[in-house]
mmCIF file of C-alpha atoms and ligand atoms in Angstrom:
data_model
loop_
_atom_site.group_PDB
_atom_site.id
_atom_site.type_symbol
_atom_site.label_atom_id
_atom_site.label_comp_id
_atom_site.label_asym_id
_atom_site.label_seq_id
_atom_site.Cartn_x
_atom_site.Cartn_y
_atom_site.Cartn_z
ATOM 1 C CA MET A 1 -0.085 0.009 0.023
ATOM 2 C CA ARG A 2 1.417 3.624 -0.606
ATOM 3 C CA LYS A 3 2.640 5.575 2.427
ATOM 4 C CA VAL A 4 0.847 8.814 2.872
ATOM 5 C CA LEU A 5 1.712 11.918 4.626
ATOM 6 C CA ILE A 6 -0.331 14.842 5.463
ATOM 7 C CA ALA A 7 0.638 18.040 6.809
ATOM 8 C CA ASN A 8 -1.648 19.826 8.970
ATOM 9 C CA TRP A 9 -0.670 23.703 9.155
ATOM 10 C CA LYS A 10 -3.822 24.030 11.942
ATOM 11 C CA MET A 11 -4.671 27.553 12.258
ATOM 12 C CA TYR A 12 -1.246 29.268 10.260
ATOM 13 C CA TYR A 13 -0.794 30.700 7.328
ATOM 14 C CA GLY A 14 -3.232 33.458 5.416
ATOM 15 C CA PRO A 15 -3.371 33.159 1.793
ATOM 16 C CA VAL A 16 -0.034 34.993 1.748
ATOM 17 C CA LYS A 17 2.228 32.820 3.518
ATOM 18 C CA ALA A 18 0.461 29.982 2.160
ATOM 19 C CA GLY A 19 1.323 30.871 -1.227
ATOM 20 C CA ALA A 20 5.127 31.272 -0.479
ATOM 21 C CA TRP A 21 5.235 27.987 1.388
ATOM 22 C CA VAL A 22 3.900 26.058 -1.564
ATOM 23 C CA ARG A 23 6.272 27.978 -3.826
ATOM 24 C CA ALA A 24 9.042 26.922 -1.548
ATOM 25 C CA PHE A 25 7.897 23.401 -0.957
ATOM 26 C CA ARG A 26 7.989 22.496 -5.195
ATOM 27 C CA ARG A 27 11.648 23.384 -4.952
ATOM 28 C CA GLU A 28 12.319 20.878 -2.691
ATOM 29 C CA ARG A 29 13.009 17.319 -3.900
ATOM 30 C CA LEU A 30 10.234 15.023 -2.893
ATOM 31 C CA PRO A 31 10.034 11.189 -3.393
ATOM 32 C CA LYS A 32 7.593 9.942 -5.786
ATOM 33 C CA ASP A 33 6.361 6.490 -3.956
ATOM 34 C CA ILE A 34 4.572 8.340 -1.151
ATOM 35 C CA ASP A 35 1.110 10.264 -1.631
ATOM 36 C CA ILE A 36 1.907 14.044 0.124
ATOM 37 C CA SER A 37 -1.018 16.337 1.145
ATOM 38 C CA ILE A 38 -0.957 19.748 2.973
ATOM 39 C CA ALA A 39 -4.078 20.425 4.935
ATOM 40 C CA VAL A 40 -4.643 24.543 4.907
ATOM 41 C CA PRO A 41 -6.744 26.657 6.189
ATOM 42 C CA PHE A 42 -10.071 27.456 4.385
ATOM 43 C CA VAL A 43 -9.152 31.045 3.504
ATOM 44 C CA SER A 44 -5.906 29.795 1.886
ATOM 45 C CA LEU A 45 -7.438 27.176 -0.470
ATOM 46 C CA ALA A 46 -7.111 29.698 -3.216
ATOM 47 C CA ALA A 47 -3.810 31.143 -2.860
ATOM 48 C CA ALA A 48 -2.395 27.263 -2.214
ATOM 49 C CA ARG A 49 -4.270 26.324 -5.522
ATOM 50 C CA ALA A 50 -2.715 29.178 -7.658
ATOM 51 C CA SER A 51 0.919 28.810 -6.210
ATOM 52 C CA LEU A 52 0.301 24.636 -7.248
ATOM 53 C CA GLY A 53 -1.008 25.379 -10.404
ATOM 54 C CA ARG A 54 -1.553 22.357 -12.083
ATOM 55 C CA ALA A 55 0.954 20.368 -9.872
ATOM 56 C CA THR A 56 -0.616 17.299 -8.008
ATOM 57 C CA ILE A 57 2.089 17.031 -5.769
ATOM 58 C CA PRO A 58 1.346 18.219 -2.893
ATOM 59 C CA ALA A 59 -2.207 17.296 -3.211
ATOM 60 C CA LEU A 60 -4.390 19.682 -1.478
ATOM 61 C CA ALA A 61 -6.306 19.225 1.674
ATOM 62 C CA ALA A 62 -8.686 20.747 4.184
ATOM 63 C CA GLN A 63 -8.880 20.793 7.744
ATOM 64 C CA ASP A 64 -12.878 20.313 8.171
ATOM 65 C CA VAL A 65 -16.033 20.660 6.292
ATOM 66 C CA PHE A 66 -19.779 20.707 6.913
ATOM 67 C CA TRP A 67 -21.855 17.891 5.852
ATOM 68 C CA GLU A 68 -24.904 19.817 4.195
ATOM 69 C CA LYS A 69 -24.487 20.401 0.402
ATOM 70 C CA GLU A 70 -25.562 23.950 0.849
ATOM 71 C CA GLY A 71 -28.134 25.909 2.876
ATOM 72 C CA ALA A 72 -28.708 28.261 5.805
ATOM 73 C CA PHE A 73 -25.267 27.046 7.526
ATOM 74 C CA THR A 74 -23.519 30.452 8.352
ATOM 75 C CA GLY A 75 -19.910 30.140 8.633
ATOM 76 C CA GLU A 76 -19.775 26.361 7.125
ATOM 77 C CA VAL A 77 -18.201 24.880 3.933
ATOM 78 C CA SER A 78 -19.331 21.949 1.826
ATOM 79 C CA PRO A 79 -17.659 19.497 0.412
ATOM 80 C CA SER A 80 -18.548 20.762 -3.003
ATOM 81 C CA MET A 81 -17.312 23.798 -2.253
ATOM 82 C CA LEU A 82 -14.027 22.248 -1.476
ATOM 83 C CA LEU A 83 -13.773 20.682 -4.891
ATOM 84 C CA GLU A 84 -13.789 23.857 -6.721
ATOM 85 C CA PHE A 85 -10.259 24.139 -5.389
ATOM 86 C CA GLY A 86 -9.410 20.809 -6.452
ATOM 87 C CA VAL A 87 -9.399 19.826 -2.325
ATOM 88 C CA SER A 88 -9.039 15.678 -2.775
ATOM 89 C CA VAL A 89 -8.365 15.115 1.041
ATOM 90 C CA CYS A 90 -10.039 16.320 4.412
ATOM 91 C CA ILE A 91 -9.250 15.932 7.839
ATOM 92 C CA VAL A 92 -12.239 15.276 10.392
ATOM 93 C CA GLY A 93 -12.475 14.903 14.040
ATOM 94 C CA HIS A 94 -9.015 15.990 14.766
ATOM 95 C CA SER A 95 -8.922 16.007 18.285
ATOM 96 C CA GLU A 96 -8.548 20.028 18.569
ATOM 97 C CA ARG A 97 -12.024 20.202 17.133
ATOM 98 C CA ARG A 98 -13.505 17.612 18.998
ATOM 99 C CA LEU A 99 -11.842 19.253 22.591
ATOM 100 C CA LEU A 100 -12.533 23.156 21.546
ATOM 101 C CA VAL A 101 -15.316 23.233 19.366
ATOM 102 C CA GLY A 102 -17.355 20.028 20.839
ATOM 103 C CA GLU A 103 -17.523 18.001 17.571
ATOM 104 C CA THR A 104 -18.783 14.576 18.666
ATOM 105 C CA ASP A 105 -18.511 11.197 16.764
ATOM 106 C CA GLU A 106 -21.706 11.609 15.162
ATOM 107 C CA MET A 107 -20.798 14.892 13.370
ATOM 108 C CA VAL A 108 -17.239 13.400 12.088
ATOM 109 C CA ALA A 109 -19.475 10.558 10.832
ATOM 110 C CA LYS A 110 -21.166 12.689 9.074
ATOM 111 C CA LYS A 111 -18.721 14.631 7.784
ATOM 112 C CA ALA A 112 -16.742 11.815 6.668
ATOM 113 C CA GLU A 113 -19.507 10.329 4.662
ATOM 114 C CA ALA A 114 -20.520 13.734 3.102
ATOM 115 C CA LEU A 115 -16.957 13.827 2.008
ATOM 116 C CA GLN A 116 -16.797 10.289 0.300
ATOM 117 C CA LYS A 117 -20.247 11.021 -1.308
ATOM 118 C CA ALA A 118 -18.398 14.078 -3.169
ATOM 119 C CA GLY A 119 -15.128 12.137 -3.809
ATOM 120 C CA ILE A 120 -13.049 13.473 -1.086
ATOM 121 C CA THR A 121 -11.194 11.081 1.161
ATOM 122 C CA PRO A 122 -11.670 11.591 4.810
ATOM 123 C CA VAL A 123 -8.905 11.539 7.198
ATOM 124 C CA ILE A 124 -10.880 10.506 10.238
ATOM 125 C CA CYS A 125 -8.755 11.070 13.379
ATOM 126 C CA VAL A 126 -9.476 9.361 16.610
ATOM 127 C CA GLY A 127 -7.147 9.094 19.950
ATOM 128 C CA GLU A 128 -7.303 8.788 23.767
ATOM 129 C CA THR A 129 -6.327 11.212 26.319
ATOM 130 C CA GLU A 130 -3.350 10.755 28.620
ATOM 131 C CA ALA A 131 -5.893 10.490 31.579
ATOM 132 C CA GLN A 132 -7.964 7.564 29.518
ATOM 133 C CA ARG A 133 -4.309 5.889 28.600
ATOM 134 C CA LYS A 134 -3.313 5.716 31.989
ATOM 135 C CA LYS A 135 -6.619 3.990 33.074
ATOM 136 C CA GLY A 136 -6.037 1.432 30.558
ATOM 137 C CA GLN A 137 -9.081 2.663 28.495
ATOM 138 C CA ALA A 138 -7.017 3.669 25.054
ATOM 139 C CA ALA A 139 -8.100 0.965 23.093
ATOM 140 C CA LYS A 140 -11.771 0.732 24.318
ATOM 141 C CA VAL A 141 -12.187 4.670 23.590
ATOM 142 C CA VAL A 142 -10.262 4.200 19.881
ATOM 143 C CA ARG A 143 -12.352 1.056 19.288
ATOM 144 C CA ALA A 144 -15.694 3.281 19.919
ATOM 145 C CA GLN A 145 -14.602 6.653 18.064
ATOM 146 C CA VAL A 146 -13.812 4.267 15.001
ATOM 147 C CA GLU A 147 -16.853 2.170 15.014
ATOM 148 C CA ALA A 148 -18.761 5.363 15.349
ATOM 149 C CA ALA A 149 -17.008 7.218 12.650
ATOM 150 C CA ILE A 150 -17.225 4.467 9.754
ATOM 151 C CA LYS A 151 -20.656 3.242 10.086
ATOM 152 C CA ASP A 152 -21.991 4.947 6.808
ATOM 153 C CA VAL A 153 -18.353 5.498 5.098
ATOM 154 C CA LYS A 154 -17.438 3.085 2.623
ATOM 155 C CA PRO A 155 -14.059 1.219 2.502
ATOM 156 C CA ASP A 156 -13.703 1.405 -1.531
ATOM 157 C CA GLY A 157 -13.275 3.688 -4.333
ATOM 158 C CA LYS A 158 -10.910 6.584 -4.928
ATOM 159 C CA ALA A 159 -11.920 8.068 -1.714
ATOM 160 C CA ALA A 160 -11.645 5.333 0.821
ATOM 161 C CA ALA A 161 -11.462 6.627 3.971
ATOM 162 C CA ILE A 162 -8.044 6.807 5.938
ATOM 163 C CA ILE A 163 -7.918 6.824 9.751
ATOM 164 C CA ALA A 164 -5.433 8.756 11.923
ATOM 165 C CA TYR A 165 -4.662 7.315 15.141
ATOM 166 C CA GLU A 166 -3.520 10.713 17.003
ATOM 167 C CA PRO A 167 -2.958 9.845 21.171
ATOM 168 C CA ILE A 168 -4.282 13.705 22.464
ATOM 169 C CA TRP A 169 -1.065 13.409 24.400
ATOM 170 C CA ALA A 170 1.467 13.098 21.853
ATOM 171 C CA ILE A 171 0.189 16.084 19.772
ATOM 172 C CA GLY A 172 1.988 19.179 19.911
ATOM 173 C CA THR A 173 4.173 17.852 22.963
ATOM 174 C CA GLY A 174 7.260 16.746 21.409
ATOM 175 C CA LYS A 175 6.395 13.297 23.147
ATOM 176 C CA PRO A 176 5.619 11.171 20.595
ATOM 177 C CA CYS A 177 4.268 7.753 21.089
ATOM 178 C CA ARG A 178 6.584 4.813 20.533
ATOM 179 C CA PRO A 179 6.052 2.881 17.520
ATOM 180 C CA VAL A 180 5.567 -0.150 18.845
ATOM 181 C CA ASP A 181 2.647 1.318 21.203
ATOM 182 C CA ALA A 182 1.300 3.015 17.940
ATOM 183 C CA LYS A 183 1.556 -0.408 16.029
ATOM 184 C CA GLU A 184 -0.785 -1.481 19.125
ATOM 185 C CA MET A 185 -3.694 0.609 18.653
ATOM 186 C CA HIS A 186 -3.401 0.508 14.683
ATOM 187 C CA ASP A 187 -4.203 -3.344 15.215
ATOM 188 C CA VAL A 188 -7.011 -2.424 17.395
ATOM 189 C CA ILE A 189 -8.194 0.180 14.365
ATOM 190 C CA ARG A 190 -7.973 -2.757 12.132
ATOM 191 C CA ASP A 191 -9.954 -5.058 14.178
ATOM 192 C CA VAL A 192 -13.281 -2.475 13.970
ATOM 193 C CA ILE A 193 -12.470 -2.364 10.440
ATOM 194 C CA ALA A 194 -12.358 -5.963 10.039
ATOM 195 C CA LYS A 195 -15.691 -6.154 12.158
ATOM 196 C CA VAL A 196 -17.734 -3.177 10.517
ATOM 197 C CA TRP A 197 -16.478 -3.844 6.404
ATOM 198 C CA GLY A 198 -15.419 -7.412 6.414
ATOM 199 C CA ALA A 199 -11.902 -9.046 7.157
ATOM 200 C CA ARG A 200 -10.876 -8.682 3.647
ATOM 201 C CA TYR A 201 -10.653 -4.546 4.513
ATOM 202 C CA ARG A 202 -8.309 -5.178 7.658
ATOM 203 C CA ASP A 203 -5.139 -4.601 6.226
ATOM 204 C CA ASP A 204 -6.455 -2.864 2.831
ATOM 205 C CA ILE A 205 -7.152 0.609 4.371
ATOM 206 C CA ARG A 206 -4.535 3.227 5.299
ATOM 207 C CA VAL A 207 -4.165 3.798 9.220
ATOM 208 C CA ILE A 208 -1.364 6.537 9.856
ATOM 209 C CA TYR A 209 -0.151 8.069 13.161
ATOM 210 C CA GLY A 210 0.168 11.668 14.044
ATOM 211 C CA GLY A 211 1.570 13.600 17.370
ATOM 212 C CA SER A 212 5.025 14.782 17.236
ATOM 213 C CA VAL A 213 6.039 13.277 13.886
ATOM 214 C CA ASN A 214 9.436 15.120 12.382
ATOM 215 C CA GLU A 215 12.028 14.276 10.245
ATOM 216 C CA ARG A 216 14.034 12.546 13.092
ATOM 217 C CA ASN A 217 11.538 9.880 13.842
ATOM 218 C CA VAL A 218 9.298 9.671 11.176
ATOM 219 C CA THR A 219 11.093 6.443 9.552
ATOM 220 C CA GLU A 220 10.538 4.948 12.876
ATOM 221 C CA TYR A 221 6.719 4.975 12.217
ATOM 222 C CA THR A 222 6.865 4.736 8.152
ATOM 223 C CA THR A 223 8.782 1.310 8.275
ATOM 224 C CA THR A 224 6.747 -0.235 10.799
ATOM 225 C CA THR A 225 4.521 -2.891 9.582
ATOM 226 C CA GLY A 226 0.330 -1.461 9.875
ATOM 227 C CA ILE A 227 1.832 2.143 10.114
ATOM 228 C CA ASP A 228 0.709 3.598 6.908
ATOM 229 C CA GLY A 229 2.316 6.873 7.042
ATOM 230 C CA ALA A 230 1.926 10.218 9.201
ATOM 231 C CA LEU A 231 -0.194 13.337 9.815
ATOM 232 C CA VAL A 232 2.366 15.803 10.872
ATOM 233 C CA GLY A 233 1.727 19.245 12.702
ATOM 234 C CA SER A 234 4.560 21.211 13.682
ATOM 235 C CA ALA A 235 7.017 19.851 11.722
ATOM 236 C CA SER A 236 4.966 20.913 8.429
ATOM 237 C CA LEU A 237 5.212 24.507 8.916
ATOM 238 C CA ASP A 238 8.564 25.212 7.586
ATOM 239 C CA PRO A 239 8.528 23.925 3.975
ATOM 240 C CA ARG A 240 12.168 22.709 4.056
ATOM 241 C CA THR A 241 11.520 20.666 7.147
ATOM 242 C CA PHE A 242 8.394 19.058 6.114
ATOM 243 C CA ALA A 243 10.302 18.068 2.899
ATOM 244 C CA LEU A 244 13.013 16.478 5.068
ATOM 245 C CA VAL A 245 9.928 14.886 6.763
ATOM 246 C CA CYS A 246 8.854 13.508 3.389
ATOM 247 C CA ARG A 247 12.361 12.167 1.988
ATOM 248 C CA ALA A 248 13.118 10.637 5.564
ATOM 249 C CA ALA A 249 9.642 8.730 5.449
ATOM 250 C CA VAL A 250 10.834 6.611 2.611
ATOM 251 C CA PRO A 251 14.424 5.584 3.038
ATOM 252 C CA ALA A 252 16.347 4.535 -0.082
HETATM 253 P P1 LIG B 301 2.025 17.533 15.669
HETATM 254 O O1 LIG B 301 0.648 17.834 15.376
HETATM 255 O O2 LIG B 301 2.857 17.076 14.909
HETATM 256 O O3 LIG B 301 2.449 19.106 16.031
HETATM 257 O O4 LIG B 301 1.951 16.698 16.934
HETATM 258 C C1 LIG B 301 -0.104 16.883 14.873
HETATM 259 C C2 LIG B 301 -1.532 16.892 14.554
HETATM 260 O O5 LIG B 301 -2.103 17.397 15.189
HETATM 261 O O6 LIG B 301 -2.007 16.357 13.951
#
């Protein structure tokens, strides 16, 4: 399965800086045998697209979406609007949205389903808090999140979902989850995939890791069986550093 790397800029870079980032990144040498996406703020999609031109690497991604097609939903953005910028990937259920704006499993499920219907790959984020891990509840929490999110999602087709395991205690803390522990949780996620979609999809869906991934540790994840790539926050803010992450992800 092709590995995938997704840059998550979070709430950084308006249109001016986004355009400059993309131009700088395109000058970097990038590996061909890995899918690279950049998830930029809504307001920077147009500038990122303009700087990308017809280039397909990196693919353009969004950080969130709303599930309705159009209507009286002030402040929201639909999948078809994202398509107008050539967005092909979209993060849903990031823990920052779950914790800061109260996004629920049900909302995450609706977003993932709507994206797929529009032909956009949903990247469904799940992960436990530090307290949950300490209490031995990590597997239970993640299992429930995945089950709720994928119930109306299809495992096939070009917009097949990607699941991102992002333990909350590892995000932005510089304390990454050890690859062996991430692998254990990826196996839990794959068990849910097999239960909901059928055994043949168990190893057919890309499950990626996120949380303090950088150019120094990315190889440990991408070379672990069952970890199909990474979601990269802080280490994606500098285009050169993110290019280093991309190159390190596929060691020669
Ligand atoms: P981080 O963020 O790489 O800065 O830990 C990852 C994420 O939130 O997706």
